[in-house]
Coordinates of C-alpha atoms in Angstrom, one line a residue:
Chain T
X12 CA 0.0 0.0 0.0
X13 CA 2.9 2.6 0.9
X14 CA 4.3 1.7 -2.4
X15 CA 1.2 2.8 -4.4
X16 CA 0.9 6.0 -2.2
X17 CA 4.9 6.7 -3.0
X18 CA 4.5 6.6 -6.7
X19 CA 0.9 8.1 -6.5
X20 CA 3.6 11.6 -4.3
X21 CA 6.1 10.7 -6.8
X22 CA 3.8 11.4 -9.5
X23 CA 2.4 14.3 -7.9
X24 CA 5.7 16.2 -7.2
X25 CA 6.9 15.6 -10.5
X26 CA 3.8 17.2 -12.3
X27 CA 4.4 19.9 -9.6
X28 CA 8.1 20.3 -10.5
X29 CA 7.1 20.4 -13.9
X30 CA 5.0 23.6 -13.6
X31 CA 6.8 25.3 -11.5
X32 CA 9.4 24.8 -14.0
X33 CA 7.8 25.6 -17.4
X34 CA 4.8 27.6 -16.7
X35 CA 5.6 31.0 -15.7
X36 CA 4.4 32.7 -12.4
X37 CA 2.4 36.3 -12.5
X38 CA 5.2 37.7 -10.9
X39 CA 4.9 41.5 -12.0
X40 CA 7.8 42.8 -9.9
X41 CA 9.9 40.5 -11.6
X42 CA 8.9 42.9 -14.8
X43 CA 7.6 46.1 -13.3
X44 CA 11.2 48.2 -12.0
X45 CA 10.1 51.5 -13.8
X46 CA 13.3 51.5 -15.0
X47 CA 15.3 49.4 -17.5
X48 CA 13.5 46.0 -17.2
X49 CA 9.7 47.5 -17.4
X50 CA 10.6 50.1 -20.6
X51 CA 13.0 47.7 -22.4
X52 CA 10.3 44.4 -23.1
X53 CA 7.4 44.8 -24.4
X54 CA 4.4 42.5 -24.5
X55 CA 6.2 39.4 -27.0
X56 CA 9.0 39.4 -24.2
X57 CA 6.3 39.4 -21.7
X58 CA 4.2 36.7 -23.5
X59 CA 7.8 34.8 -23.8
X60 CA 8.7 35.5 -20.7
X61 CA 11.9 36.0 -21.9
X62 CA 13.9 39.1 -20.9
X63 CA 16.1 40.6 -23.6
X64 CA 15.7 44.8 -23.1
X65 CA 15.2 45.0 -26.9
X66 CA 11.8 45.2 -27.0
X67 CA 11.2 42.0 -28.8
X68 CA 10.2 42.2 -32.5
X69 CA 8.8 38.6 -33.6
X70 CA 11.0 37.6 -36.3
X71 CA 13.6 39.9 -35.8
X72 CA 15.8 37.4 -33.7
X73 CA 15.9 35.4 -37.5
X74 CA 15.8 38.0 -40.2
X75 CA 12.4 38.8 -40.5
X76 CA 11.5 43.0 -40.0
X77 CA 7.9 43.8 -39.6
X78 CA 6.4 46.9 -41.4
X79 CA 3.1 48.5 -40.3
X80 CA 1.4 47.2 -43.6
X81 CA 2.5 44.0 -42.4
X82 CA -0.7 44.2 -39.4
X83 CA -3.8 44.1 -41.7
X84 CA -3.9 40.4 -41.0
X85 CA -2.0 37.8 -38.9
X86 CA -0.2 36.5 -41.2
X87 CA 3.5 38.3 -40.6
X88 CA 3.6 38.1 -37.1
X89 CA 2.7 34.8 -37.1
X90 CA 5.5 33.9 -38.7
X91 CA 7.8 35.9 -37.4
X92 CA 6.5 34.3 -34.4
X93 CA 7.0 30.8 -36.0
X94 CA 10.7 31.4 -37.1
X95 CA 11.5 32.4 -33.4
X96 CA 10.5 28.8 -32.3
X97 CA 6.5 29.3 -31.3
X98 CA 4.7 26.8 -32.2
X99 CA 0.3 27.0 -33.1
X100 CA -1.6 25.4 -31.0
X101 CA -5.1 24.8 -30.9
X102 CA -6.1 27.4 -27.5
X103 CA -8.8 24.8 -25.8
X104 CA -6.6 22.1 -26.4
X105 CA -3.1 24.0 -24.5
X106 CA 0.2 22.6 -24.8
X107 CA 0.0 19.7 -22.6
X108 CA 3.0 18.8 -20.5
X109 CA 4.7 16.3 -22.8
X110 CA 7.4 19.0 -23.7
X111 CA 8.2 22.1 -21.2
X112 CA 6.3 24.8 -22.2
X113 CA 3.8 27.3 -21.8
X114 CA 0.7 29.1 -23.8
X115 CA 0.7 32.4 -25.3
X116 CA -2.2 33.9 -27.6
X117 CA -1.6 36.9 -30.6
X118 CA -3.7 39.4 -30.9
X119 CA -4.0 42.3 -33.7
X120 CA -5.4 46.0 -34.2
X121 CA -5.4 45.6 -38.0
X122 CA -3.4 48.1 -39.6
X123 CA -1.6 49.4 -36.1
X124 CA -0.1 47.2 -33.6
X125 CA 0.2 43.3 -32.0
X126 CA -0.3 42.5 -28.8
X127 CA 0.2 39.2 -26.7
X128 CA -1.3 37.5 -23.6
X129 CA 0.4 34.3 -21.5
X130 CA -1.0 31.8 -19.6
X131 CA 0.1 32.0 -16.1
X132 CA 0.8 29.0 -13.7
X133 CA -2.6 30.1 -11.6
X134 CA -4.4 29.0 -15.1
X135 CA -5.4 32.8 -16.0
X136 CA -3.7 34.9 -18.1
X137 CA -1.4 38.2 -17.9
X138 CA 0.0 40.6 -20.0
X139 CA 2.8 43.7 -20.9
X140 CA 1.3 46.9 -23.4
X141 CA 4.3 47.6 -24.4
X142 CA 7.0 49.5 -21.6
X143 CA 3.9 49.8 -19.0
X144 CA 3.7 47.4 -16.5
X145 CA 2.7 43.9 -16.9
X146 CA -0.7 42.9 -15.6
X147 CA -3.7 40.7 -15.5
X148 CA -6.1 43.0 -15.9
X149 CA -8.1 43.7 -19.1
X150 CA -9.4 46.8 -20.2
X151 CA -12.4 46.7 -18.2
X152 CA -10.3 46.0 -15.2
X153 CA -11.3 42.4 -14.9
X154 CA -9.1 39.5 -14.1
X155 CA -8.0 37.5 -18.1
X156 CA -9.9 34.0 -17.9
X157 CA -9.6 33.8 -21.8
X158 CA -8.0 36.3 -24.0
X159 CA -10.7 35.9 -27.1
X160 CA -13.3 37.3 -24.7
X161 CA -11.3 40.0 -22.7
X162 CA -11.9 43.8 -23.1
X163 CA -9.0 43.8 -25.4
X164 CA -10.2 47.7 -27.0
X165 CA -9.0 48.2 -30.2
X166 CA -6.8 44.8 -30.8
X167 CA -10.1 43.0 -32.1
X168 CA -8.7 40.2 -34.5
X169 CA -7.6 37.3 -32.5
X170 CA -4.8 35.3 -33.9
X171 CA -4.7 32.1 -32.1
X172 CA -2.5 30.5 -29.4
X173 CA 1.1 29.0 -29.4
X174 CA 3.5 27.0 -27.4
X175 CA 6.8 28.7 -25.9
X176 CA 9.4 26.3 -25.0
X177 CA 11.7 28.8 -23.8
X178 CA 15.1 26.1 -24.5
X179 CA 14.1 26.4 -28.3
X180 CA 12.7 29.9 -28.4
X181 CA 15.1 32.7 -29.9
X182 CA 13.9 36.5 -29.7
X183 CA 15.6 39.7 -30.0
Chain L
X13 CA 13.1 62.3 -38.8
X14 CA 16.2 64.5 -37.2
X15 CA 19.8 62.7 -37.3
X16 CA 19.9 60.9 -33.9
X17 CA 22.2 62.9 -31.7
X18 CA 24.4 61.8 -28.2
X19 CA 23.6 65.1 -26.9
X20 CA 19.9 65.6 -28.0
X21 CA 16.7 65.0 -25.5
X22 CA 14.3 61.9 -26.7
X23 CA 10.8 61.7 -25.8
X24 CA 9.5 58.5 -26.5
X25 CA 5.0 58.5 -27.5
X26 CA 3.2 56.2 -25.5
X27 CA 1.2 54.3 -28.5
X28 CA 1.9 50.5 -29.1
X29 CA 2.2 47.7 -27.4
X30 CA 4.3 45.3 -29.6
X31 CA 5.7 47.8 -32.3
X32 CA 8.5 50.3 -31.4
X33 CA 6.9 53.5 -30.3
X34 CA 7.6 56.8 -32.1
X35 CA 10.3 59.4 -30.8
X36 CA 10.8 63.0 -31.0
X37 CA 13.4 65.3 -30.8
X38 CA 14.1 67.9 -29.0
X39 CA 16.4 70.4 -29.5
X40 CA 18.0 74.1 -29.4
X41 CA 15.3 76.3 -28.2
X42 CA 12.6 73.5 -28.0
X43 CA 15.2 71.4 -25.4
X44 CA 15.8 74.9 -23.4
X45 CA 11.8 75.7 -23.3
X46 CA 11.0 72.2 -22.3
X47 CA 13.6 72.5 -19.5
X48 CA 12.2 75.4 -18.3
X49 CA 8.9 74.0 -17.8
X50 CA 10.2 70.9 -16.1
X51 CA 12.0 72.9 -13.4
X52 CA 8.3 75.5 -13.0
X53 CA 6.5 72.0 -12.6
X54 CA 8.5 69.5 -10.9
X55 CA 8.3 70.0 -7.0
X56 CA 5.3 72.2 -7.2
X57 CA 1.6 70.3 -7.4
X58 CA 1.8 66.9 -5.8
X59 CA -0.8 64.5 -7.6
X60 CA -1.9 60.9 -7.9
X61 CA -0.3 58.4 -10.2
X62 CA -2.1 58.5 -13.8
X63 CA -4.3 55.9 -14.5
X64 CA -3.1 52.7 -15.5
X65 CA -2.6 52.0 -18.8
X66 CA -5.2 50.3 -20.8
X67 CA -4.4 48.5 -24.3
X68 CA -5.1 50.7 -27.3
X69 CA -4.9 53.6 -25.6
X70 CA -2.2 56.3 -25.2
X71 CA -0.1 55.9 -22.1
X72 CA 1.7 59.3 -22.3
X73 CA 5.5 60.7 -22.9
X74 CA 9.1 59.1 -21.2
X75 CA 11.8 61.5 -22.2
X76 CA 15.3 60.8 -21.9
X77 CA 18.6 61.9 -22.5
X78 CA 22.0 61.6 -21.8
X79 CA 23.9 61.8 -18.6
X80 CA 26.0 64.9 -19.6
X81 CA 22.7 66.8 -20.6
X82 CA 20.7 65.9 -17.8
X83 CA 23.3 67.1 -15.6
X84 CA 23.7 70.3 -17.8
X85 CA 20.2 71.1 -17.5
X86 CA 20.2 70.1 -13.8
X87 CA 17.1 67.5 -14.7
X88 CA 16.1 63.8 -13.8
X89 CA 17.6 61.4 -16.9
X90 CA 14.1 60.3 -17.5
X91 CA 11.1 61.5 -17.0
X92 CA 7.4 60.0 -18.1
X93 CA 4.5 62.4 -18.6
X94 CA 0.9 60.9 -18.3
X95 CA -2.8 62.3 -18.1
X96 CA -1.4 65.5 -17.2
X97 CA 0.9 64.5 -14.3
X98 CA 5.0 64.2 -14.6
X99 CA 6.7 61.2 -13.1
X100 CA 10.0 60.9 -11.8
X101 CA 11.7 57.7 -10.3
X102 CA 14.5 57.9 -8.0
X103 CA 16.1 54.9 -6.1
X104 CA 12.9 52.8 -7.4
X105 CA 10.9 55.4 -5.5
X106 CA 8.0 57.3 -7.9
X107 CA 7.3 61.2 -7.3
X108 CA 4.2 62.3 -8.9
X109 CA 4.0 66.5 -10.2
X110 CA 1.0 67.8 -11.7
X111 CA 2.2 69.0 -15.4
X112 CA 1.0 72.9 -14.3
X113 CA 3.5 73.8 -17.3
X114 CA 1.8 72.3 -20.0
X115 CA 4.4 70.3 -21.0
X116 CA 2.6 67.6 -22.4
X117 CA 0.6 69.9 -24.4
X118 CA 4.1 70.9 -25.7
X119 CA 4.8 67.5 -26.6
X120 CA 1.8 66.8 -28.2
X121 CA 2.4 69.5 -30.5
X122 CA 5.7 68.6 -31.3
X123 CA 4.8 64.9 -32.2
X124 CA 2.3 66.6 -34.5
X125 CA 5.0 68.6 -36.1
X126 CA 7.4 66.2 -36.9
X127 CA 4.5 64.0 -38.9
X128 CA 3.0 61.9 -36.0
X129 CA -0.6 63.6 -36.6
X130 CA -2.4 60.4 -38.3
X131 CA -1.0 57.8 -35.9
X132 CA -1.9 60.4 -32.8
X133 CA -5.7 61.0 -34.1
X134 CA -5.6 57.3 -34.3
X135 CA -5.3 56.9 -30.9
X136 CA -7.8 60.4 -30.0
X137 CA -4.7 62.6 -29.4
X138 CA -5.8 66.1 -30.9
X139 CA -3.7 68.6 -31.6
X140 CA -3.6 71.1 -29.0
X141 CA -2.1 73.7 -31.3

């Protein structure tokens, strides 16, 4: 019997270990230092949670350069996305925890600007606009159970979700 | 777009959140006026923090320059401008000014000269003029 109860803990801590390893914490003081941290990453370094004080252009880190016609549709940031190692996901289904990763969703204001959200370890999401501080707040002030129904103002076309394993992710 | 210069003063527009924001320049006569009305404002009003962002919205000015300049000028290296109220961070600590100077406006106008006038009424930015 204490066998089965040792690999049903030794189950458990692993899954545990696992989280706390790959899916991110809302941690906002680790991003919010009004200072070189908070105005050097924007909301893809957020949604990567990966710091790099270049505000993070998707693509850039592998050749690509995005231009405002580029933001009528999904399309270039999605690859840009792509080339830095995301990976499409359906957004019900999540990224599992085969590989160690965590879920990010794309956003657009077609014609202006891209946004992202992440998924946090509490299982709601948070976010960076741009050198303001990150949050999990929407628009409307409400906590972010699901990105496609936040108050999201202007950034009406939703993109879809992705995977970030941060070993295999590159962004600049 | 003026050539980018070590000695010039940056102020950064508050628009996007993924895309690199748009900058201004100033310089000359515009860098000594805007000094001005930092030192008649900073120190004067206390106010609140400006609201927090919200996405799609304009989120206000950060204006930088170099250490040699801010120490000419006798001004903070950075300084944010939001809503009407000036922000300046020292040792992590925030100190909120009303802007009773305007300076914002000033900005606003600037941004407007140098070309940023679509992208501004985009975001509900008149100009002040």
């Amino acid at each position: 019997m204490s066998s089965i109860s040792d690999l049903i803990k030794k189950i458990i801590d692993g899954v545990s270990n696992w989280i706390e390893r790959c899916i991110p914490e809302y941690e906002p003081n680790a991003w919010n230092d009004a200072n070189g941290i908070q105005y050097n990453n924007n909301c893809y370094n957020y949604g990567c949670d990966i710091q790099t004080n270049t505000y993070a252009q998707p693509g850039r880190a592998h050749g690509i350069t995005l231009s405002p016609g580029d933001l009528e549709d999904c399309d270039a940031v999605q690859n840009g996305a792509i080339a830095d190692g995301l990976k499409p996901v359906n957004c019900d289904e999540g990224c599992g925890c085969k590989d160690c990763q965590h879920q990010v969703a794309l956003v657009i204001w077609p014609g202006v600007d891209y946004h992202w959200y992440r998924k946090d370890q509490n299982g709601k999401w948070s976010h960076k606009l741009g050198g303001t501080p990150a949050t999990n707040l929407d628009n409307s002030g409400n906590l972010i159970s699901n990105p496609k129904t936040a108050d999201r103002g202007n950034y009406t076309l939703f993109c879809g979700c992705f995977c970030v394993d941060k070993s295999q992710v590159t962004i600049n | 777009m003026k050539d980018e210069n070590k000695d010039n003063i940056t102020a950064t527009v508050g628009l996007f959140s993924g895309r690199p924001n748009p900058k201004i320049t100033l310089e000359n006569d515009l860098a000594a006026e805007f000094s001005e009305m930092i030192h008649a404002a900073i120190g004067k009003e206390a106010a609140n923090p400006p609201p927090a962002p919200k996405l799609g919205s304009y989120y206000g000015f950060t204006v930088t320059m170099p250490r040699n300049k801010a120490q000419e000028l006798e001004l903070p290296q950075q300084i944010r401008i939001n809503n009407g109220v000036l922000t300046v961070t020292r040792n992590k600590e925030e100190n909120h000014w009303r802007d009773v100077a305007n300076i914002e406006e000033l900005l606003i106008k600037q941004a407007y000269e140098e070309g940023l006038g679509d992208l501004l009424q985009k975001f509900d930015i008149p100009n002040p003029k």
